Short mmCIF file of C-alpha atoms in Angstrom, two decimals:
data_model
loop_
_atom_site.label_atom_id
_atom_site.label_comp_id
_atom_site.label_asym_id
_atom_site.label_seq_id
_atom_site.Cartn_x
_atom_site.Cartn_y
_atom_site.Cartn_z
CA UNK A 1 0.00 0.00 0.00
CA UNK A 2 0.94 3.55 -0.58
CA UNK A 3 1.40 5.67 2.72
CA UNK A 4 1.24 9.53 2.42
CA UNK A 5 3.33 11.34 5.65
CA UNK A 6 3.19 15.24 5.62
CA UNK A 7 7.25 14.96 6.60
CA UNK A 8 8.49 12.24 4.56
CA UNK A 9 6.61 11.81 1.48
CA UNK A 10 5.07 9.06 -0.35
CA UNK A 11 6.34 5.69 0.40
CA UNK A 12 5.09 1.99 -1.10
CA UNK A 13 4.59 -0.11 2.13
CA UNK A 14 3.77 -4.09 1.44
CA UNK A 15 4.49 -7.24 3.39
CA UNK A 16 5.41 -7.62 7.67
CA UNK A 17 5.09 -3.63 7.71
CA UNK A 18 1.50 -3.50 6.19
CA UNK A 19 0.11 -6.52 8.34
CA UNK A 20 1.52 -4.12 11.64
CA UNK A 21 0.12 -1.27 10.24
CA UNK A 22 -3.22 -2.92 9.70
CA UNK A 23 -3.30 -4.29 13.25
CA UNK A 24 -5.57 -3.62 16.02
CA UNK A 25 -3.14 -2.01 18.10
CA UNK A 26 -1.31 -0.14 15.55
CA UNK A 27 -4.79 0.85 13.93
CA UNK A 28 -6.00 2.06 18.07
CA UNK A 29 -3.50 4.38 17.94
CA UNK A 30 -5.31 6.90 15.44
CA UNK A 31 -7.81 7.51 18.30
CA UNK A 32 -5.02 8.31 20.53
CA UNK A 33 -3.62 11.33 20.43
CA UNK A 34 0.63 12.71 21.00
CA UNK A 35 -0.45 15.48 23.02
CA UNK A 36 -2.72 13.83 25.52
CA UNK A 37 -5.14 16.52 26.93
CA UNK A 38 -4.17 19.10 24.44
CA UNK A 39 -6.30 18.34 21.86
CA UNK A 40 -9.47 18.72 24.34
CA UNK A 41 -8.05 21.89 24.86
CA UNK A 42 -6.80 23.09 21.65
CA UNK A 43 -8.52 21.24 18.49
CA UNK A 44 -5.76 22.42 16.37
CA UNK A 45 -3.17 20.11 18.48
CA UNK A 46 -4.37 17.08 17.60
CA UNK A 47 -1.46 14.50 15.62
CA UNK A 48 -1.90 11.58 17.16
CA UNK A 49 0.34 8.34 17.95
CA UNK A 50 -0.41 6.81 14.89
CA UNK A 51 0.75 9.74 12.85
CA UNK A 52 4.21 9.16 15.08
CA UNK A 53 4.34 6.18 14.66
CA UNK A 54 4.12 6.03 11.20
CA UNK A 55 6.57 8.48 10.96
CA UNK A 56 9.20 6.77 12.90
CA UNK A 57 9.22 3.60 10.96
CA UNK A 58 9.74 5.97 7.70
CA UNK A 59 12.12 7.99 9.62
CA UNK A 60 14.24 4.88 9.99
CA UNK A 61 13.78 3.71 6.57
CA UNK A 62 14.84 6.96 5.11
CA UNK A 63 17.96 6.91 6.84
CA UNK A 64 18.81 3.23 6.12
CA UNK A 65 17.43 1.16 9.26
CA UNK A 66 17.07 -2.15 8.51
CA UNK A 67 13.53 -4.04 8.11
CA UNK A 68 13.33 -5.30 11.53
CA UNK A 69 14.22 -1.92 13.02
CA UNK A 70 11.64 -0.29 10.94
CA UNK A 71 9.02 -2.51 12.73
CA UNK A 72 10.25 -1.72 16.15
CA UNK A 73 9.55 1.85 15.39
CA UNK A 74 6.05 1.23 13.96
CA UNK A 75 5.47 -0.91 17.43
CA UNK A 76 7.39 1.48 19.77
CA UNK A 77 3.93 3.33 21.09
CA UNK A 78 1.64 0.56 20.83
CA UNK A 79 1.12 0.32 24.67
CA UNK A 80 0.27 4.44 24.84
CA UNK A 81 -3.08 4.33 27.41
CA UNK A 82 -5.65 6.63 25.97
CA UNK A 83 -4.70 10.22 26.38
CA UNK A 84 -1.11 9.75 26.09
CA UNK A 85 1.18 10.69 29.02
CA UNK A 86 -1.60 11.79 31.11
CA UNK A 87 -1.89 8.47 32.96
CA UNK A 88 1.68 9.37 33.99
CA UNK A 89 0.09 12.27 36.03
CA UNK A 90 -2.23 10.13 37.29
CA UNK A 91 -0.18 7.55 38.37
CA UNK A 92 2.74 10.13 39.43
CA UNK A 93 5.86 8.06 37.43
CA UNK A 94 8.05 10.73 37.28
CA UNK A 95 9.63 8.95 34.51
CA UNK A 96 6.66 9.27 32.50
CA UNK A 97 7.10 5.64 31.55
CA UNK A 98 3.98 3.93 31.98
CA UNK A 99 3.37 2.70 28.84
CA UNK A 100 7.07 0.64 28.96
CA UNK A 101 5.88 -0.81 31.76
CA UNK A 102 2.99 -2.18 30.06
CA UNK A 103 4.96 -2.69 26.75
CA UNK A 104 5.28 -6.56 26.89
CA UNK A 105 1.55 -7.25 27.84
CA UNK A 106 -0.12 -5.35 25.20
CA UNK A 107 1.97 -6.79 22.99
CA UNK A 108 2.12 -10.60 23.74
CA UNK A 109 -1.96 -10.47 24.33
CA UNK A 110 -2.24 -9.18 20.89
CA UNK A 111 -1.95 -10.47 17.04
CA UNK A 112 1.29 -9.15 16.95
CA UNK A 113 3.39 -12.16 17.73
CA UNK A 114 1.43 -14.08 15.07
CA UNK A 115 2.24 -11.90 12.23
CA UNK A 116 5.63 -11.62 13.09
CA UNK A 117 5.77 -15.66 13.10
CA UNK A 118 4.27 -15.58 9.74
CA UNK A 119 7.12 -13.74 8.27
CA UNK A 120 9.44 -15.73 10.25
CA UNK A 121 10.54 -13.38 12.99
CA UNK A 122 10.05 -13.80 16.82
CA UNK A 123 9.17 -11.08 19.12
CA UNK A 124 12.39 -11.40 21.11
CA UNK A 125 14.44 -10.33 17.87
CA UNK A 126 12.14 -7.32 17.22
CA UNK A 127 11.83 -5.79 20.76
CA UNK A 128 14.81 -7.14 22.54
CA UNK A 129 17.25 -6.03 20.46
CA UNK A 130 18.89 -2.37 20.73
CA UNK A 131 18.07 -0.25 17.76
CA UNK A 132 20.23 3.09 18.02
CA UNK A 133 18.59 4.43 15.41
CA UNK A 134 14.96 4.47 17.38
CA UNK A 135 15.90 5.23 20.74
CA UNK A 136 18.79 6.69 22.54
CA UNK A 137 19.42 8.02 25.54
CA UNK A 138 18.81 11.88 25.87
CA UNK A 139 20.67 14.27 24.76
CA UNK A 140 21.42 12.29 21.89
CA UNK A 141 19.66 12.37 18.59
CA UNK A 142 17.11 9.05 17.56
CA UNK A 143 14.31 8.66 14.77
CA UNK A 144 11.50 8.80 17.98
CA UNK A 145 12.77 11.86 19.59
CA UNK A 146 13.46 13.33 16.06
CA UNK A 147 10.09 12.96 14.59
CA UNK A 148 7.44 13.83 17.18
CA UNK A 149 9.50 17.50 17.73
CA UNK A 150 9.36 17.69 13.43
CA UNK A 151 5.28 16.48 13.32
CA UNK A 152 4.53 18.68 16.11
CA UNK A 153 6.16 22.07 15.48
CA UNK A 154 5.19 21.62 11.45
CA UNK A 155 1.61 21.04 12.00
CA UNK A 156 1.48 23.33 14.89
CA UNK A 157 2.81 26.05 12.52
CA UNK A 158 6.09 26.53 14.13
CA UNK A 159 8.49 25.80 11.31
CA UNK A 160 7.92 24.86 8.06
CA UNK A 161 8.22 21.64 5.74
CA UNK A 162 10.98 23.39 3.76
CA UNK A 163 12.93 23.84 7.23
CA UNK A 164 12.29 20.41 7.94
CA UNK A 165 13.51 18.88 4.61
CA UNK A 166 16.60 21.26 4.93
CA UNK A 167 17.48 20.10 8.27
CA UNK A 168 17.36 16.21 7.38
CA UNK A 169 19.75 16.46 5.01
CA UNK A 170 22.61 17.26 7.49
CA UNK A 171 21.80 13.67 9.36
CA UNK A 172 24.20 11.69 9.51
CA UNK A 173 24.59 7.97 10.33
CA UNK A 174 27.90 7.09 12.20
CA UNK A 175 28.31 3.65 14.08
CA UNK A 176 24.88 3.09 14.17
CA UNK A 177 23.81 6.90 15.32
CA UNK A 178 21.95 10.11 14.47
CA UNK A 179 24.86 12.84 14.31
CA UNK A 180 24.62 15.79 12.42
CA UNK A 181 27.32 17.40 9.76
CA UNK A 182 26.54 21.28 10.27
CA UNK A 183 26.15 23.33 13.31
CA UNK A 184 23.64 25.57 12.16
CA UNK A 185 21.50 22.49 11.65
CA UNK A 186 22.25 21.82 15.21
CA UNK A 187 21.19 24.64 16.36
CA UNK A 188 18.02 24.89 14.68
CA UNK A 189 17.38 21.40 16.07
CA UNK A 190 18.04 22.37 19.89
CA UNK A 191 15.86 25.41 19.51
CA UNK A 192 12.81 23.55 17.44
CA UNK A 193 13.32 20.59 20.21
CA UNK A 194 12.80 23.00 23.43
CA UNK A 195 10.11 24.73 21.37
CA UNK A 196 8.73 21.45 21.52
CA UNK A 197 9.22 20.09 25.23
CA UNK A 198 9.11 23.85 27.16
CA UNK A 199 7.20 26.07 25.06
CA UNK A 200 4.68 23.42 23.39
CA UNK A 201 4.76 20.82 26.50
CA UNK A 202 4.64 23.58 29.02
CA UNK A 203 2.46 25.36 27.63
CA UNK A 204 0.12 26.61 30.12
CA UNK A 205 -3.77 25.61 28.75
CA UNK A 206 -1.20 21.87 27.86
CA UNK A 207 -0.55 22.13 31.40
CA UNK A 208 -4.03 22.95 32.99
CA UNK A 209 -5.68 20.08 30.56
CA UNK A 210 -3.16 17.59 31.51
CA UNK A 211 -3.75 18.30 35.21
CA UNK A 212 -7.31 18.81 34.96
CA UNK A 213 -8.13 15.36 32.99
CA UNK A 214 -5.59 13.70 35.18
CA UNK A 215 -8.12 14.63 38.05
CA UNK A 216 -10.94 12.92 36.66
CA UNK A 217 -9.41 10.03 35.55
CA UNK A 218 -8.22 9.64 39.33
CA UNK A 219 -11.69 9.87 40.75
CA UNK A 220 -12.88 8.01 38.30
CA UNK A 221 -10.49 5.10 38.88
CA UNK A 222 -10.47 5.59 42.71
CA UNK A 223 -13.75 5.14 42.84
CA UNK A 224 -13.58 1.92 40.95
CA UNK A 225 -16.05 3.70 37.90
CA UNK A 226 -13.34 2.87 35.56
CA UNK A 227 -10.41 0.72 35.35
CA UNK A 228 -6.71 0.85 33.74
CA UNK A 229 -7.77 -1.89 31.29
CA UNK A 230 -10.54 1.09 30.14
CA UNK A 231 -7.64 3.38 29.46
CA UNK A 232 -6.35 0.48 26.94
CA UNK A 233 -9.16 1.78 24.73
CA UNK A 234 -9.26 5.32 22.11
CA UNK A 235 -9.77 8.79 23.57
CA UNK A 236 -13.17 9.29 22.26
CA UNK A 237 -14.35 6.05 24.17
CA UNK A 238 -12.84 7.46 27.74
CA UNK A 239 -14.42 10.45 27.32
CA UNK A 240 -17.69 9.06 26.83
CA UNK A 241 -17.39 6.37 29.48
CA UNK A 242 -16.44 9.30 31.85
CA UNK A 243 -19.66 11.42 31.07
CA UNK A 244 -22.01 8.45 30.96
CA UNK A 245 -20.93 7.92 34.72
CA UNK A 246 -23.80 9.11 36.70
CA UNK A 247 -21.55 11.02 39.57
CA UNK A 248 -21.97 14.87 40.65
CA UNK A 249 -18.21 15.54 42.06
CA UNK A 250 -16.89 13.67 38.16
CA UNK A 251 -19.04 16.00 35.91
CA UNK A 252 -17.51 18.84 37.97
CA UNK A 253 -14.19 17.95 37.30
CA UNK A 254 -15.27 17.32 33.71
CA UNK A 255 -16.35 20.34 33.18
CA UNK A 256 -13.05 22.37 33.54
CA UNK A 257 -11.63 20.73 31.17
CA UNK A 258 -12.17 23.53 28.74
CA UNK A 259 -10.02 25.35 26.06
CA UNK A 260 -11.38 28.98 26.78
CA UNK A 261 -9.94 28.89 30.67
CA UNK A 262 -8.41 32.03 32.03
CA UNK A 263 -4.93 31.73 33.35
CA UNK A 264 -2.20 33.64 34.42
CA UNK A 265 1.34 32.59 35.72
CA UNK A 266 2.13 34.00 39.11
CA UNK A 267 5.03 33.39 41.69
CA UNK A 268 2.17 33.20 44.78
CA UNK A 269 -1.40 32.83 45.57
CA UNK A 270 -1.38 29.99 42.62
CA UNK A 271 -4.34 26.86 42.03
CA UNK A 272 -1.60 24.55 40.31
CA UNK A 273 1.76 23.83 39.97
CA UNK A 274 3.16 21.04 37.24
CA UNK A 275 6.09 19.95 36.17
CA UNK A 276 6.76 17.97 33.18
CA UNK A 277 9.93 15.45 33.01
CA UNK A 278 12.88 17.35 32.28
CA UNK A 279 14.02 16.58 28.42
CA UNK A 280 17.22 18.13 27.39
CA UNK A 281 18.96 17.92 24.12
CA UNK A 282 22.41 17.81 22.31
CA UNK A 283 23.33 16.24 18.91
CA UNK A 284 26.32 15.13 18.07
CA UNK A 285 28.46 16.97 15.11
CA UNK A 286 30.95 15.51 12.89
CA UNK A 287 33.89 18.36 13.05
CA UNK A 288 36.81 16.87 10.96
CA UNK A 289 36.79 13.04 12.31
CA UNK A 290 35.40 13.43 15.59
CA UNK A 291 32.04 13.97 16.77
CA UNK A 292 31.51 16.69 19.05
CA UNK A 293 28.57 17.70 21.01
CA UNK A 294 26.70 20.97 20.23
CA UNK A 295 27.04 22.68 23.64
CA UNK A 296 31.07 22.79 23.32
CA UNK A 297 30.60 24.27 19.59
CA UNK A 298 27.78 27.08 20.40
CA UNK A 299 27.58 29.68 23.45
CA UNK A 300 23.61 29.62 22.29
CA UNK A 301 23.08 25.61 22.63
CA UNK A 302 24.77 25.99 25.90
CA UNK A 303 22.63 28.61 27.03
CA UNK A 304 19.17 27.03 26.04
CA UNK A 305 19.91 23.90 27.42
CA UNK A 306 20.60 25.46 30.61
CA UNK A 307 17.20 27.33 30.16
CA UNK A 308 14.74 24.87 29.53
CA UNK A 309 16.98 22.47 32.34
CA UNK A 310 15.74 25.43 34.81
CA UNK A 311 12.25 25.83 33.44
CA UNK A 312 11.52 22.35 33.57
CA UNK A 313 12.53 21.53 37.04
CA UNK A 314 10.69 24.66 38.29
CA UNK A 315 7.46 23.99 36.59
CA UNK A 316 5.04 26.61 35.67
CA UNK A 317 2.58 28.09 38.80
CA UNK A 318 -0.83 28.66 37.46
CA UNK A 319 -3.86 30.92 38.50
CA UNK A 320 -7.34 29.56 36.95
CA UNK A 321 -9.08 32.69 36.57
CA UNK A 322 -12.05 31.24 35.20
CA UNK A 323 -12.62 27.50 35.53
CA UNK A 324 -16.74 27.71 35.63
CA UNK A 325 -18.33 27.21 32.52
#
């Protein structure tokens, strides 16, 4: 089949990648969307996992990963709960890891191990191998962390696709890893990233919808109305198992979770203070033989990664102004 990404192009899919891509739990994931909350709170924000994860497994496959590799990234969000990271909140993992937790389950009680058989692959291969061109550990640069800051600041209207286009051309594979071959590429990366993870992530409405549907889902599952296997459904469903419960103190909560809220930061007197994990960034660049991170090449990468370090681990403190309908 023919698949159509807004980043990448047109690319001819067929065999092990379009069974995945037809599967339940790959399919789910267009009812989930990246940004959690945000799209309850902003219509505009609403790519979703399947749109990322999509673009991974292309992401890989432009830059050379192998078959196998490209299916890890295809599979690598499959065990996102509905709404994202906001179970995180309601859970309180710090690590904002719940869905690795999970990872194994959703995938073993699903058709996923089957197909894979068919083609003659086992699921140990796929997901217990180390792909370095997926994931790697932050600061570096790796086709996940790479793709949801590109999908969301395009279609946010932050950069454009021109940018984009101009900016992949400067990766670089060495030993396996995303490096870069120009520090003004670099730089345009670290600056796009932390427009992603502090000015997108951090945004304040992202902030007060995260916390605000992270309440209700906490009654709700305290209260035994709804259960984590619930969450394993699409966004849409949630929701409207959350208003069909019959439950005064939940349709209050419900209610606030609305995109024309009043805020206002403020140092005291505040309703709500989050914090989002702290996500920092710094490529690698090729300068002569060696690589060299961006920090020791640029006074601004240095500077902005010390920024968003600070802004992250003080959070934002928020007064709701209005939070009545």
């Amino acid at each position: 089949m023919i698949v159509s990404d807004s980043l990448y192009g047109q690319h001819d899919i067929g065999g092990v990648l379009e069974e995945l891509m037809l599967s339940k739990p790959v399919q789910r994931l267009k009812g989930v969307h990246q940004g959690g909350a945000s799209y309850l709170m902003n219509e505009t924000w609403n790519v979703t996992r399947y749109d990322h994860s999509v673009g991974v497994m292309l992401l890989i496959r432009k830059l050379g990963g192998s078959l196998e590799e490209q299916m890890a990234g295809l599979l690598h969000d499959v065990s996102h709960t509905a709404f994202s990271h906001v179970i995180d909140f309601v859970l309180e993992c710090k690590e904002e890891d719940h869905h690795e937790k999970i990872f194994e389950r959703i995938i073993m009680n699903s058709e996923i191990p089957f197909i894979l058989k068919r083609y003659g692959y086992q699921c140990e291969t796929i997901f217990d191998s180390e792909w370095n061109l997926l994931e790697r550990p932050a600061p570096e640069l790796c086709a996940d962390r790479v793709d949801y800051t590109l999908r969301d600041m395009y279609h946010y209207g932050n950069i454009t696709l021109e940018s984009v286009r101009d900016f992949l051309v400067h990766v670089i594979i060495v030993d396996g890893r995303m490096c870069l071959d120009d520090l003004e590429a670099a730089e345009w990366f670290v600056k796009t990233y932390y427009g992603e993870v502090i000015d997108f992530f951090m945004d304040p409405l992202n902030l007060y919808g995260y916390d605000a549907l992270a309440k209700a889902l906490k009654w709700a599952l305290e209260k035994k109305w709804i259960s984590l296997d619930d969450l394993l459904g699409e966004d849409e469903e949630v929701m409207l198992l959350l208003h069909s419960i019959e439950d005064d103190d939940l349709k209050n909560l419900l209610k606030r979770i609305r995109g024309d809220v009043m805020l206002c930061e403020v140092q005291a007197d505040y309703d709500l203070h989050r914090k989002t994990k702290v996500r920092l960034i710094d490529p690698s660049v090729m300068l002569g033989t060696q690589l060299v991170r961006t920090s020791k090449l640029s006074g601004k990468v240095k500077a902005m990664g010390m920024e968003a370090c600070k802004k992250a681990t003080r959070g934002i403190y928020l007064k709701v102004m209005d939070s009545n309908p």
